[in-house]
GROMACS .gro file of C-alpha atoms in nm:
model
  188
    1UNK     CA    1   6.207  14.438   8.454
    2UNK     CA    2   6.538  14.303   8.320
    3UNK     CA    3   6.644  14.394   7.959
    4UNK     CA    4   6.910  14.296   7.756
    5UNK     CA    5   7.117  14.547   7.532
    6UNK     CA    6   7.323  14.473   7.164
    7UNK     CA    7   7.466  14.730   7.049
    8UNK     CA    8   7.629  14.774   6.734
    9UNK     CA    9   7.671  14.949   6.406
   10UNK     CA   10   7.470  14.682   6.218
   11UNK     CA   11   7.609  14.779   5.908
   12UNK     CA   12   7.376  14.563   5.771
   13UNK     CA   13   7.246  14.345   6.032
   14UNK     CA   14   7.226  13.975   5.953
   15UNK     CA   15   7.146  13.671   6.031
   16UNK     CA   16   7.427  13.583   6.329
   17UNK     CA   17   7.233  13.914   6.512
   18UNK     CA   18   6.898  13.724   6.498
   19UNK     CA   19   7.080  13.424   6.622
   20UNK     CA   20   7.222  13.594   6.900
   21UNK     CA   21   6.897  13.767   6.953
   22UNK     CA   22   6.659  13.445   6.952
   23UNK     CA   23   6.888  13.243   7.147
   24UNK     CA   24   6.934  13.455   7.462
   25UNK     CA   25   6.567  13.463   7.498
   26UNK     CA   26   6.551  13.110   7.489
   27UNK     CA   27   6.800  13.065   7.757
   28UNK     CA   28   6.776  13.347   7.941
   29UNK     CA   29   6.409  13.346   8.058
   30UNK     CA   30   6.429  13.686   8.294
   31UNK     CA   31   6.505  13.872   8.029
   32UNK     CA   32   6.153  14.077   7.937
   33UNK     CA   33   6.287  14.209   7.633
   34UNK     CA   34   6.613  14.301   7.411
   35UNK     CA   35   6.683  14.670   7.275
   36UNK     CA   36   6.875  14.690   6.950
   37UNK     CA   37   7.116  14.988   6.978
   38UNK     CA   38   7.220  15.089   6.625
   39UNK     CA   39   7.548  15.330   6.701
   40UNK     CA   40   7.524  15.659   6.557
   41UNK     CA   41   7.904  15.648   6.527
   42UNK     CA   42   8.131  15.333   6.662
   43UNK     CA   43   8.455  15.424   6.835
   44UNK     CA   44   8.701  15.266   6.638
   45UNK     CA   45   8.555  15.202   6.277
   46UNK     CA   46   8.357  15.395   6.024
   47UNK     CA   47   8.012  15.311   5.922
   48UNK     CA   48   7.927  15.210   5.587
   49UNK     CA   49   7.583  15.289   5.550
   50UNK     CA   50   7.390  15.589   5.687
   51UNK     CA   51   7.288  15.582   6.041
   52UNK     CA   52   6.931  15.578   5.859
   53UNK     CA   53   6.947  15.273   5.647
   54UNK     CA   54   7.107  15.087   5.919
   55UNK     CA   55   6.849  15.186   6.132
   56UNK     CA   56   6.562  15.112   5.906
   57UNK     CA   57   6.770  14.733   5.797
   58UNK     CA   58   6.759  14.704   6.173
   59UNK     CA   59   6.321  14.710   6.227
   60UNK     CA   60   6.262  14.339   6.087
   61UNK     CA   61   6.467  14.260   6.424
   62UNK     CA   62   6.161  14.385   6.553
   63UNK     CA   63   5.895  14.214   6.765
   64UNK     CA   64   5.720  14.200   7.079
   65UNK     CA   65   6.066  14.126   7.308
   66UNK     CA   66   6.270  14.294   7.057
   67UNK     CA   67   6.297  14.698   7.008
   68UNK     CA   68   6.504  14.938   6.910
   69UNK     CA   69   6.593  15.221   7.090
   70UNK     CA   70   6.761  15.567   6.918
   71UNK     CA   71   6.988  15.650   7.250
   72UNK     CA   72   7.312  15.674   7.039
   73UNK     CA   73   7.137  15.826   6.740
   74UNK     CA   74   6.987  16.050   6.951
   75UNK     CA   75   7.337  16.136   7.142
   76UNK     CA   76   7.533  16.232   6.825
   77UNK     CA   77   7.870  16.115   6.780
   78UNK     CA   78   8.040  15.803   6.925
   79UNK     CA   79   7.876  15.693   7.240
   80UNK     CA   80   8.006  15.481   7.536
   81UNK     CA   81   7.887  15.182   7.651
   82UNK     CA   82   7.880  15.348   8.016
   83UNK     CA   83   7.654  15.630   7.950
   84UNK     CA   84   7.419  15.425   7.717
   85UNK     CA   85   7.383  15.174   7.997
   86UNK     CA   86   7.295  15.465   8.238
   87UNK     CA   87   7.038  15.623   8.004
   88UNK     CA   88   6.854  15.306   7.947
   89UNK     CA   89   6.835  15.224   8.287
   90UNK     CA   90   6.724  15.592   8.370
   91UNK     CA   91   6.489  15.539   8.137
   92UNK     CA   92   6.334  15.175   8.195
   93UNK     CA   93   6.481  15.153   8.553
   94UNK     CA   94   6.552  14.806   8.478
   95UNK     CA   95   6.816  14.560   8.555
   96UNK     CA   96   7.046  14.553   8.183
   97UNK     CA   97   7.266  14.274   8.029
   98UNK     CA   98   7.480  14.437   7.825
   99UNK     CA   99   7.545  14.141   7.531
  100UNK     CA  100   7.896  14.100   7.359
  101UNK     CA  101   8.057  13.837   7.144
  102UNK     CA  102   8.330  13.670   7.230
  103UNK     CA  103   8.538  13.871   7.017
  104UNK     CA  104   8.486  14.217   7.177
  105UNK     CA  105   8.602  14.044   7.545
  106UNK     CA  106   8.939  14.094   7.408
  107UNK     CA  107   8.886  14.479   7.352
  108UNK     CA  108   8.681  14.535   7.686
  109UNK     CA  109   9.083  14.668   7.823
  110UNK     CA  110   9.000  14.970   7.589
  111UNK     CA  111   8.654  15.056   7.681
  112UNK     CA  112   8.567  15.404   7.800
  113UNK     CA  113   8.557  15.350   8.220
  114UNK     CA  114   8.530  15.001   8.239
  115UNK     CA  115   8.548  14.957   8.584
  116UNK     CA  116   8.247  15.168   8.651
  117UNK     CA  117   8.082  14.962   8.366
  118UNK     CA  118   8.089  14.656   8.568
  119UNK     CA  119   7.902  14.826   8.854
  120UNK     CA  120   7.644  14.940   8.663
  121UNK     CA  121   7.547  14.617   8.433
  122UNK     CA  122   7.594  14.245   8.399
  123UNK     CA  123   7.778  14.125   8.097
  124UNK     CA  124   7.669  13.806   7.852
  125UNK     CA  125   7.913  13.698   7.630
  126UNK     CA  126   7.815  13.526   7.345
  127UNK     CA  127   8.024  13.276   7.144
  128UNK     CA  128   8.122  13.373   6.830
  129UNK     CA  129   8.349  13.229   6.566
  130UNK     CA  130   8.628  13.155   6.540
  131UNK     CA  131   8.697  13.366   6.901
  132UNK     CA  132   8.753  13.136   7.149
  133UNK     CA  133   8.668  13.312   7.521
  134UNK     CA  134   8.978  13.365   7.757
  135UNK     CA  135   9.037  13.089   8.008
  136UNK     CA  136   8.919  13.333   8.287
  137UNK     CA  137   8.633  13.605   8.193
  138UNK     CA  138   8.648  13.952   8.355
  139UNK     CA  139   8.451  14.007   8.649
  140UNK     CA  140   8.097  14.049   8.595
  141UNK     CA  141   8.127  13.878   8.242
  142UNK     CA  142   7.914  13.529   8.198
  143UNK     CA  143   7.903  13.349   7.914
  144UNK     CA  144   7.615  13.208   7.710
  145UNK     CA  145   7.594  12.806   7.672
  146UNK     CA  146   7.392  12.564   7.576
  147UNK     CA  147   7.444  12.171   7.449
  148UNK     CA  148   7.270  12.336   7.123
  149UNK     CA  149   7.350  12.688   7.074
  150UNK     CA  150   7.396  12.802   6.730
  151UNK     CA  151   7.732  12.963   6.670
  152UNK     CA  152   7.832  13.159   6.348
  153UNK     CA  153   8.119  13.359   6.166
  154UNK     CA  154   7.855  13.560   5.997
  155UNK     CA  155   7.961  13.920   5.992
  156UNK     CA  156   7.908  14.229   5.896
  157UNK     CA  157   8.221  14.283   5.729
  158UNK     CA  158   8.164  13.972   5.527
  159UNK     CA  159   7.866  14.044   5.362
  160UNK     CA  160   7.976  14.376   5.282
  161UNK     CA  161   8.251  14.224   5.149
  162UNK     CA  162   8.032  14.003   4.930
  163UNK     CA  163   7.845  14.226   4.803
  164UNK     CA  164   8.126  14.446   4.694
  165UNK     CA  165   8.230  14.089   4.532
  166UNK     CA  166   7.869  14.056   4.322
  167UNK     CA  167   7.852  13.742   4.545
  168UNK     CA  168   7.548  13.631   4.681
  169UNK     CA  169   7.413  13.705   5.048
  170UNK     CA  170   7.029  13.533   5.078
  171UNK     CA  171   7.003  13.325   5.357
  172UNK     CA  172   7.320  13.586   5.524
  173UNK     CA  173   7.083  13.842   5.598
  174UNK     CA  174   6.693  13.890   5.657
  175UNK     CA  175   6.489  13.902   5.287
  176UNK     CA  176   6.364  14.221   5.417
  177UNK     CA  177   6.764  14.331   5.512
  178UNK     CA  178   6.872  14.209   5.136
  179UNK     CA  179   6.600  14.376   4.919
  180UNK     CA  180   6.664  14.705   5.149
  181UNK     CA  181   7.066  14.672   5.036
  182UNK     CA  182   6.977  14.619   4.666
  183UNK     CA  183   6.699  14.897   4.635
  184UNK     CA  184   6.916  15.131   4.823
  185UNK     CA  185   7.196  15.005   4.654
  186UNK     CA  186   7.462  14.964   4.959
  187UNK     CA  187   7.770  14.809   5.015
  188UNK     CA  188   7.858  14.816   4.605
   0.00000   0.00000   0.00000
């Protein structure tokens, strides 16, 4: 089996995550299925929402290639990329793609033990706007392409910032993601 990994804080998840999501199916036929790894706390910025909501925003992601999987939650505290990689593959004993955007290439100098990371898991790079990739990708890093892949600048930070604005998100974020923000009244 070969399985694909996001992680993230998803805090909310929107509409560039499904894009992401759909697309390396698509292209990427050996991929069986893609877990959704909601952070229980991410290394270098705080979450705005509870671990919970984020969580629960995250489910309409769900399908039958796409689950979630509570590894980080479960762990406590902020998690590296290493050890999630190793406990999903304990756990699956699959082959894992570990999927980034082209902006965190740039930070993958600061990860926790990356050297071992590259050992351990393959490494798909997703464009993402406006981060253009480095002329030469680290070792063990491919990126995604297509003639008609659908890029965004849809972010997290964004929406929360629109929502903080009053300004509208539909179409930003899954109708099931946007009703969960206004009943639970998040980001404001």
């Amino acid at each position: 089996m070969v399985i694909g990994i996001l992680g993230g804080s998803f805090d909310p998840p929107h509409i560039g995550h499904y894009f992401v999501i759909q697309q390396i199916l698509e292209l990427r036929k050996e991929i069986d299925k893609i877990l959704l790894v909601p952070a229980f706390q991410h290394q270098w910025k705080p979450a705005f929402a509870s671990v919970e909501d984020r969580n629960n925003m995250l489910k309409c992601f769900v399908d039958n290639r796409v689950e979630i999987s509570d590894v980080e939650i479960q762990r406590k505290g902020i998690s590296y990329t290493i050890d999630t990689i190793k406990q999903l593959k304990n756990q699956t004993g699959a082959e894992a793609y570990w999927i980034v955007g082209s902006d965190i290439v740039y930070e993958f100098e600061r990860w926790e033990r990356k050297d071992e990371l590259k050992k351990v898991a393959h490494f798909l790079v997703f464009p993402r706007d406006p981060y253009h990739l480095p002329e030469k990708l680290p070792q063990g890093f491919e990126c995604i392409q297509d003639k008609y892949l659908i890029t965004t600048n849809i972010s997290s930070t964004i929406i929360r910032q629109r929502i903080k604005m009053g300004k509208d998100i539909t179409h930003l974020v899954p109708e099931k993601v946007r009703r969960y923000i206004i009943r639970h009244k998040l980001y404001a």
